[in-house]
Short mmCIF file of C-alpha atoms in Angstrom, two decimals:
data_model
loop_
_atom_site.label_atom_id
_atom_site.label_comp_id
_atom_site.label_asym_id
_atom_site.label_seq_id
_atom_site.Cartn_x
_atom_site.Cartn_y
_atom_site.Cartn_z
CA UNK E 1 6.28 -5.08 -11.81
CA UNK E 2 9.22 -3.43 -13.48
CA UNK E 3 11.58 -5.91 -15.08
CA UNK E 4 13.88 -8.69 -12.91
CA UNK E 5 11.84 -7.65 -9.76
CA UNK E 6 11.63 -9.45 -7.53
CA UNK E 7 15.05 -10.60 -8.15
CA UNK E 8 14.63 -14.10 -9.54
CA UNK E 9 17.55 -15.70 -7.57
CA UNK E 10 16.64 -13.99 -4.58
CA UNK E 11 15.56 -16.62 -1.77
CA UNK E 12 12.03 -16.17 -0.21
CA UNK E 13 12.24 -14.72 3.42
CA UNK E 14 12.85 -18.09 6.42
CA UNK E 15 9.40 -18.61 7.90
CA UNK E 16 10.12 -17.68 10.96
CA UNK E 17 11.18 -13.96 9.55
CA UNK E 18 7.97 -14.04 7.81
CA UNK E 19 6.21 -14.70 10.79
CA UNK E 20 7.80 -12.14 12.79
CA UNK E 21 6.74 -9.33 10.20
CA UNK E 22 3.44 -10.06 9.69
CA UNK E 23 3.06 -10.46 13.71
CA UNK E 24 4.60 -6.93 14.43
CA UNK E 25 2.53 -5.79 11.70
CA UNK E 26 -0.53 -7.19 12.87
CA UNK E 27 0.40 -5.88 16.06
CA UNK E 28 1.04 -1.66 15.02
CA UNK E 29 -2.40 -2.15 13.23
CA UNK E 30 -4.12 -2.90 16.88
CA UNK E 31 -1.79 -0.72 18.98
CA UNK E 32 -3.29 2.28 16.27
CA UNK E 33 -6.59 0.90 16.57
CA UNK E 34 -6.59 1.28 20.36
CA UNK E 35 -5.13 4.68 20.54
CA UNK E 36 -7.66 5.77 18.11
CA UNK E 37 -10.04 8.55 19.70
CA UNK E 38 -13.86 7.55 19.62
CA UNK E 39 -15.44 9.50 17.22
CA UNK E 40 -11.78 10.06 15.17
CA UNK E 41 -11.46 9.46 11.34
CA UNK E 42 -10.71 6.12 11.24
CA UNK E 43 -8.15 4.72 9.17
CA UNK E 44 -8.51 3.91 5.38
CA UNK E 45 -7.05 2.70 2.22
CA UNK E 46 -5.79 4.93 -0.43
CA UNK E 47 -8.02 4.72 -3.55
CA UNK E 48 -6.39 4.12 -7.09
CA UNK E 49 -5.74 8.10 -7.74
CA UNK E 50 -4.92 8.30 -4.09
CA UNK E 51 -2.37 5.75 -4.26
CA UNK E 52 -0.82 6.75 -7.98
CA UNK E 53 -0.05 10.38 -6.54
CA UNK E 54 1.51 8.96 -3.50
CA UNK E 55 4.21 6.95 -5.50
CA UNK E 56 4.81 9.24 -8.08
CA UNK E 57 5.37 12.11 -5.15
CA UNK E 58 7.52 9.67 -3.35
CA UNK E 59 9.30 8.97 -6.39
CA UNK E 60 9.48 12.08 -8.04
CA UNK E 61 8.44 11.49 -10.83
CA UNK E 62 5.28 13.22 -12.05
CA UNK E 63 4.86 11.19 -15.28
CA UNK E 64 4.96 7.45 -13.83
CA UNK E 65 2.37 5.48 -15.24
CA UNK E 66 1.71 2.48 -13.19
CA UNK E 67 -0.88 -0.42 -14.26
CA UNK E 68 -3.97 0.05 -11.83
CA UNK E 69 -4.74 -3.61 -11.17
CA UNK E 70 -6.84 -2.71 -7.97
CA UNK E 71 -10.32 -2.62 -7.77
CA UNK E 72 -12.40 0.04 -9.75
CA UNK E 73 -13.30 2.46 -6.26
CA UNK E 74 -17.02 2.50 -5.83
CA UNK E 75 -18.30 6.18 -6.41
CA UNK E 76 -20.31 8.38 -4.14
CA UNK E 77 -21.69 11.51 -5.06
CA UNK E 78 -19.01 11.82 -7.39
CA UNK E 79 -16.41 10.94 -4.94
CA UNK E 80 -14.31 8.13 -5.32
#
């Protein structure tokens, strides 16, 4: 993570806060899941290349170079 983050004086969110989060986003997860069409592209995880491009786009910064501690992405006929 880049340096001082998270903030080492900064105070873990109250339980309840936490609780509230992870419950709304438990609950967009299932409200998508439900509205999905049968037969529709379900929804998926960026892979490591995936997910590099995304934050350097969002950042804007084309020559980010962030550690890729995830999982190596199992390959299938040459796609990843």
């Amino acid at each position: 993570m880049p340096n001082g983050w998270p903030p080492r004086k900064a105070k873990a969110p109250e339980a309840g806060i936490k609780q509230l989060f992870l419950h709304t986003l438990r609950s967009e997860f299932a409200r998508g899941d439900q509205a999905a069409k049968p037969g529709g592209t379900p929804a998926r995880r960026l892979n490591r290349v995936e997910y590099l491009n995304t934050v350097r786009d969002m950042f804007g910064y084309r020559m980010l170079n962030l550690p890729l501690s995830f999982p190596v992405d199992s390959s299938n006929a040459e796609f990843d």
